[in-house]
Short mmCIF file of C-alpha atoms in Angstrom, two decimals:
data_model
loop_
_atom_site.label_atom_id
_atom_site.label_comp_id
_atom_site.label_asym_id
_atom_site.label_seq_id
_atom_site.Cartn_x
_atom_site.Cartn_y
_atom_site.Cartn_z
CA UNK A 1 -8.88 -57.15 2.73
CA UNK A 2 -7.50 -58.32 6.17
CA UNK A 3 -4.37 -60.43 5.87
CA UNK A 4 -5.70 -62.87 7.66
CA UNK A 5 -8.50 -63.24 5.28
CA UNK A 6 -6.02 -63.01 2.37
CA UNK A 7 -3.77 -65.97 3.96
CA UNK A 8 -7.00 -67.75 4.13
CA UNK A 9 -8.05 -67.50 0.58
CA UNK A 10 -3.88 -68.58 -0.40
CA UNK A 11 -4.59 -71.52 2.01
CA UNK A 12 -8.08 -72.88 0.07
CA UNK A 13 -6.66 -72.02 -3.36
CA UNK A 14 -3.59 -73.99 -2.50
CA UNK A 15 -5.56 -76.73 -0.82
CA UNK A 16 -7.79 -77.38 -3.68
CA UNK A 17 -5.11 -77.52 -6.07
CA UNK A 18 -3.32 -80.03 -4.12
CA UNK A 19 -5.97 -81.82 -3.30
CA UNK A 20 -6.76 -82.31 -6.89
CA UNK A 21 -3.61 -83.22 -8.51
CA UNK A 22 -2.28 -85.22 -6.04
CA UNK A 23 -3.27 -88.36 -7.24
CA UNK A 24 -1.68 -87.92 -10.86
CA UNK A 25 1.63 -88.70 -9.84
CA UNK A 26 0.91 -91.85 -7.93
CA UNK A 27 -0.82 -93.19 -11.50
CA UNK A 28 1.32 -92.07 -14.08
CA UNK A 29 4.51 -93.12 -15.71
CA UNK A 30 7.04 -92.52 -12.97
CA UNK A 31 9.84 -89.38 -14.47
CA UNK A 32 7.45 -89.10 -17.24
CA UNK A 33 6.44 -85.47 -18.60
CA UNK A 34 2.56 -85.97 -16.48
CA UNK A 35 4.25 -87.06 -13.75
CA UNK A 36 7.01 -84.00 -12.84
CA UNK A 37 4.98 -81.34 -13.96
CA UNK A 38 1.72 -82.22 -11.81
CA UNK A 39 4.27 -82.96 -8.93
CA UNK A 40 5.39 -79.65 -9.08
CA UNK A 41 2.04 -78.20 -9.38
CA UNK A 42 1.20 -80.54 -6.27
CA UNK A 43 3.99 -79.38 -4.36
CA UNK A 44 3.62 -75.63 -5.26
CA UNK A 45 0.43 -76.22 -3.76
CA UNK A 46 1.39 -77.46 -0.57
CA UNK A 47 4.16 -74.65 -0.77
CA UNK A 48 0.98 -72.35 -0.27
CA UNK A 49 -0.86 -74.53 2.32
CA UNK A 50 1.70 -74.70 4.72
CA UNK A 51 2.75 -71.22 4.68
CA UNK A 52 -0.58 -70.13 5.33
CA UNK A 53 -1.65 -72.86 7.76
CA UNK A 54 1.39 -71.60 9.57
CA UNK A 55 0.29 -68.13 9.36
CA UNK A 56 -3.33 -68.47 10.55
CA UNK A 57 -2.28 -70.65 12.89
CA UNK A 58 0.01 -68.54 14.90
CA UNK A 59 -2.48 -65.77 14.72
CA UNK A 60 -5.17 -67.57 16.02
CA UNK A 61 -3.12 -68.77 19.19
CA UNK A 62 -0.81 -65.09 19.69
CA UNK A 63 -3.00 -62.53 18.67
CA UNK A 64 -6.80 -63.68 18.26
CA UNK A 65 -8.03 -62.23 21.84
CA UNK A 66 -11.38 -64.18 20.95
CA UNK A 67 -10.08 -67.37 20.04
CA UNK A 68 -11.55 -70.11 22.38
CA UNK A 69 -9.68 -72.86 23.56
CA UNK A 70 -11.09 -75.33 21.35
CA UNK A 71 -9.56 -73.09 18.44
CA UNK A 72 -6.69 -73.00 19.56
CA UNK A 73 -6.36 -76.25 19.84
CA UNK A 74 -7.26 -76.71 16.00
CA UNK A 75 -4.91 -73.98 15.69
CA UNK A 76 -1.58 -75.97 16.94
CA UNK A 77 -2.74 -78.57 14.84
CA UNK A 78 -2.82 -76.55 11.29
CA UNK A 79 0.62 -75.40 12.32
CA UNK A 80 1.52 -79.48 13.04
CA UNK A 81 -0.02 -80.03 9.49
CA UNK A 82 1.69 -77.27 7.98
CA UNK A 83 4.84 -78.47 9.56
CA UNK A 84 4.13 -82.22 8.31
CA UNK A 85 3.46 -81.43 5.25
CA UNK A 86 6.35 -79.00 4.23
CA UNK A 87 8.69 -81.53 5.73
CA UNK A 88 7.45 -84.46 3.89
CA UNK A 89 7.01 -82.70 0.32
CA UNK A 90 10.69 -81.20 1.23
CA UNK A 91 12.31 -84.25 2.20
CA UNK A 92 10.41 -86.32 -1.05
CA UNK A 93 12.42 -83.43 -3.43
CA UNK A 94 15.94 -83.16 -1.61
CA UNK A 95 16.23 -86.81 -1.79
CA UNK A 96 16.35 -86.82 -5.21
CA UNK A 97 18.95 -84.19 -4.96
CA UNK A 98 21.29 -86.20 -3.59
CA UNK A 99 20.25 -89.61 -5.05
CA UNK A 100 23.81 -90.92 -6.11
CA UNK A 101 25.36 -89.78 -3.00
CA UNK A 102 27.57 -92.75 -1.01
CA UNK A 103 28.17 -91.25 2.53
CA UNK A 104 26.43 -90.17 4.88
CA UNK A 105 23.92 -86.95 4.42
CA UNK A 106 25.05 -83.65 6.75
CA UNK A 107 23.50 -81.11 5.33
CA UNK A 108 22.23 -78.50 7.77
CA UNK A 109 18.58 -77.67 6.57
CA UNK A 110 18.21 -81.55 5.81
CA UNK A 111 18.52 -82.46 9.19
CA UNK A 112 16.69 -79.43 10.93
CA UNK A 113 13.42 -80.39 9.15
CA UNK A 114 12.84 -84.19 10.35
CA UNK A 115 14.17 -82.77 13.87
CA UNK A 116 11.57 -80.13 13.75
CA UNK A 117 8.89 -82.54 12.61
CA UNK A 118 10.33 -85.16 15.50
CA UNK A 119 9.89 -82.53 17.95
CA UNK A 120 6.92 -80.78 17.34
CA UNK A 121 5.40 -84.15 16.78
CA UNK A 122 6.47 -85.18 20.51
CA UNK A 123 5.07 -81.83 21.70
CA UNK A 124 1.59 -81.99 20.06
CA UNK A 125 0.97 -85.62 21.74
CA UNK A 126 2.18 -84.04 25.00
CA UNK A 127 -0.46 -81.40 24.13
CA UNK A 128 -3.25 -83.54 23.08
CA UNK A 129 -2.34 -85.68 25.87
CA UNK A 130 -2.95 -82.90 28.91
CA UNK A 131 -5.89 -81.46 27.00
CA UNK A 132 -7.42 -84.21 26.36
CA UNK A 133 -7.49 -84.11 22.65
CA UNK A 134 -7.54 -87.54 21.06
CA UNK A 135 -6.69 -85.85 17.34
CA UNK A 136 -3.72 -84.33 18.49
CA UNK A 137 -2.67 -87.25 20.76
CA UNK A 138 -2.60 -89.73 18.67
CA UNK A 139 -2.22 -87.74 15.06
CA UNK A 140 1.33 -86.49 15.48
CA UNK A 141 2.62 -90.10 15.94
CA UNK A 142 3.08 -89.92 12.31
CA UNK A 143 5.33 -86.86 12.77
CA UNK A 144 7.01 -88.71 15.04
CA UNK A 145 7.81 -92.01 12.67
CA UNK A 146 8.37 -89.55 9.62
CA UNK A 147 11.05 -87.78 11.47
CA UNK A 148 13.17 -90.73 12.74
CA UNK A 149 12.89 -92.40 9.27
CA UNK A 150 13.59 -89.01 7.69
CA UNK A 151 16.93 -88.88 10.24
CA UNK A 152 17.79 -92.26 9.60
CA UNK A 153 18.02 -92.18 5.87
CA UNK A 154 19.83 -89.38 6.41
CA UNK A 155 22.31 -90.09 8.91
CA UNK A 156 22.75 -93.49 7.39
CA UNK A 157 25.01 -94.38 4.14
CA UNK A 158 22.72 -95.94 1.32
CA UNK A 159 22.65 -99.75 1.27
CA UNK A 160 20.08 -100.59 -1.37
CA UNK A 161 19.65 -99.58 -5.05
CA UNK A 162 17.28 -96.79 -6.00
CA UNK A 163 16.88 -96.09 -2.17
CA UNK A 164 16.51 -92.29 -3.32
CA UNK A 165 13.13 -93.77 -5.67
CA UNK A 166 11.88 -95.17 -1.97
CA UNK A 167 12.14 -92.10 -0.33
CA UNK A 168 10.90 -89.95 -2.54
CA UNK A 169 7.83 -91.80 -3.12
CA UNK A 170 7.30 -92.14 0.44
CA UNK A 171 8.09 -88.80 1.51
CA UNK A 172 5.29 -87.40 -1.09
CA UNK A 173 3.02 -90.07 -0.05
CA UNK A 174 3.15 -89.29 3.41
CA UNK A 175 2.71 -85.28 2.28
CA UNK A 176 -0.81 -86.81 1.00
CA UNK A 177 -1.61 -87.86 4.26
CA UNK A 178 -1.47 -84.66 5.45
CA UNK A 179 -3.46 -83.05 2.88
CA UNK A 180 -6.51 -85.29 3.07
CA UNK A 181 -6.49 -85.09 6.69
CA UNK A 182 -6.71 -81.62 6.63
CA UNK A 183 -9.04 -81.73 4.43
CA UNK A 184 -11.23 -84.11 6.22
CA UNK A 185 -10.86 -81.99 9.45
CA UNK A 186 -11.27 -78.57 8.24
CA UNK A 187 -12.39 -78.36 4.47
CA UNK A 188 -15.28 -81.02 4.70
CA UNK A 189 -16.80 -80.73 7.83
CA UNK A 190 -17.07 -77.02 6.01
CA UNK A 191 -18.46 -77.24 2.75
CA UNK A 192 -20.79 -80.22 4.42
CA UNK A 193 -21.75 -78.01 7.10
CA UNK A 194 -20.89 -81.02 9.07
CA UNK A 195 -20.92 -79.52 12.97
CA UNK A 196 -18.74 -83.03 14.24
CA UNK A 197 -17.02 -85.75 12.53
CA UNK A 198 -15.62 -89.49 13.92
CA UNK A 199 -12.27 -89.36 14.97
CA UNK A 200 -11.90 -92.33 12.73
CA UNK A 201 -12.45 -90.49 9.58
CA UNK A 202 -9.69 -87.90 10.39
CA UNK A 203 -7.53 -91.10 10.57
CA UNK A 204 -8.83 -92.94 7.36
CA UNK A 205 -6.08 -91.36 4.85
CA UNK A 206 -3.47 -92.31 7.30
CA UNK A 207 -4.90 -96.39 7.84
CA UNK A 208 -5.44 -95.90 3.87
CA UNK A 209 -2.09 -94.81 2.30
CA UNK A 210 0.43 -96.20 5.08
CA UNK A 211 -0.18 -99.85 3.72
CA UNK A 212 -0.45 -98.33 0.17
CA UNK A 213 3.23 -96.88 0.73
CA UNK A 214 4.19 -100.09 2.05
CA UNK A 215 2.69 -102.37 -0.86
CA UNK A 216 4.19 -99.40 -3.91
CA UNK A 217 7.32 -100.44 -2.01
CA UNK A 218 7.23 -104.44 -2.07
CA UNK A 219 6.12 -103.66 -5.63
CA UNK A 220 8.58 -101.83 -7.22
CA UNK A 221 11.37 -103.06 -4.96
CA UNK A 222 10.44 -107.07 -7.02
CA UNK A 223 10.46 -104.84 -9.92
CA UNK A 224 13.43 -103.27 -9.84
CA UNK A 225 15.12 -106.72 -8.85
CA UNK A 226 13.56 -108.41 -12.29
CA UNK A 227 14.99 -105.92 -14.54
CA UNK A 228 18.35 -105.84 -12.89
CA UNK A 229 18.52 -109.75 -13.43
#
């Protein structure tokens, strides 16, 4: 079996999965038992995805002497997904690593990934922009967002209570956006034998779960306020 092919398989295995359980941990009893293990089965998943969206990625743009340009252009994108989602999932676990911390947040690796995601967000719309490629114009904006937030937390000291529950909810949140629009851009169009798809509908998880993430937020946050009084 070519490695390529065997990258490919990881990648739909590891799609699937995440795809599947994703939605667990947004329902159930937040630190329950349902809710870490199918987490870490979500994020194991993604684990897979990105290395192997990263992988077949680079090999369609560096070494694929057939790859056309439309391809290619797909191809920066899985690496912009694989990049999204890896920094999202990452950022959604390290935050509660350092939940009860009081200063500000230095850590090497913890700032490198929002800056990568900041950047190669920046360079994809450049990219979509001279190649006319409305997905990858407009798409990585939410790279872009994710990474200054990301930064910000980070660079910041904590000012409100549970901030580290925020975070993490939003950083894993925002890792689901990734994985349904990947989905919707290469995994359905696929398995529906779908030959083109609205631009809208690659944007539909994003339009969907950014006001969800915002609304969990206004929740909880009255929640949290309730039980403290």
């Amino acid at each position: 079996m070519e490695l390529f092919q065997f990258f490919k398989i990881l990648h739909i295995i590891g799609g699937f999965i995440a795809l599947f359980v994703f939605w667990v941990p947004i329902v159930t009893k937040k630190g329950g038992k349902a809710h870490r293990v199918t987490g870490w089965v979500y994020t194991g998943g993604m684990i897979v995805v990105a290395i192997s969206a990263f992988y077949m990625g680079a090999y369609r743009i560096f070494f694929d002497q057939h790859a056309n340009p439309e391809l290619v252009s797909f191809s920066w994108f899985l690496i912009f997904i694989a990049i999204l989602s890896s920094a999202a999932a990452y950022y959604g676990i390290r935050v509660l690593r350092y939940k009860n911390r009081k200063d500000r947040h230095r850590n090497v690796l913890d700032l490198f990934y929002p800056l990568l995601l900041l950047s190669s967000g920046i360079g994809m719309c450049i990219y979509g922009g001279v190649n006319d490629v409305p997905l990858l114009t407009w798409f990585p904006l939410v790279g872009i967002f994710l990474g200054i937030s990301q930064l910000s937390y980070w660079l910041q000291k904590p000012k409100k209570k549970m901030h580290w529950w925020f975070e993490h909810f939003s950083g894993m949140l925002a890792c689901c956006i990734s994985t349904i629009t990947a989905f919707m851009v290469f995994g359905a169009p696929r398995l529906l034998a779908i030959e083109s798809v609205s631009i809208l509908l690659w944007f539909l998880p994003t339009i969907v779960i950014t006001p969800l993430i915002v609304g969990l937020s206004i929740y909880y946050r009255k929640k949290f306020i309730k039980k403290a009084a």
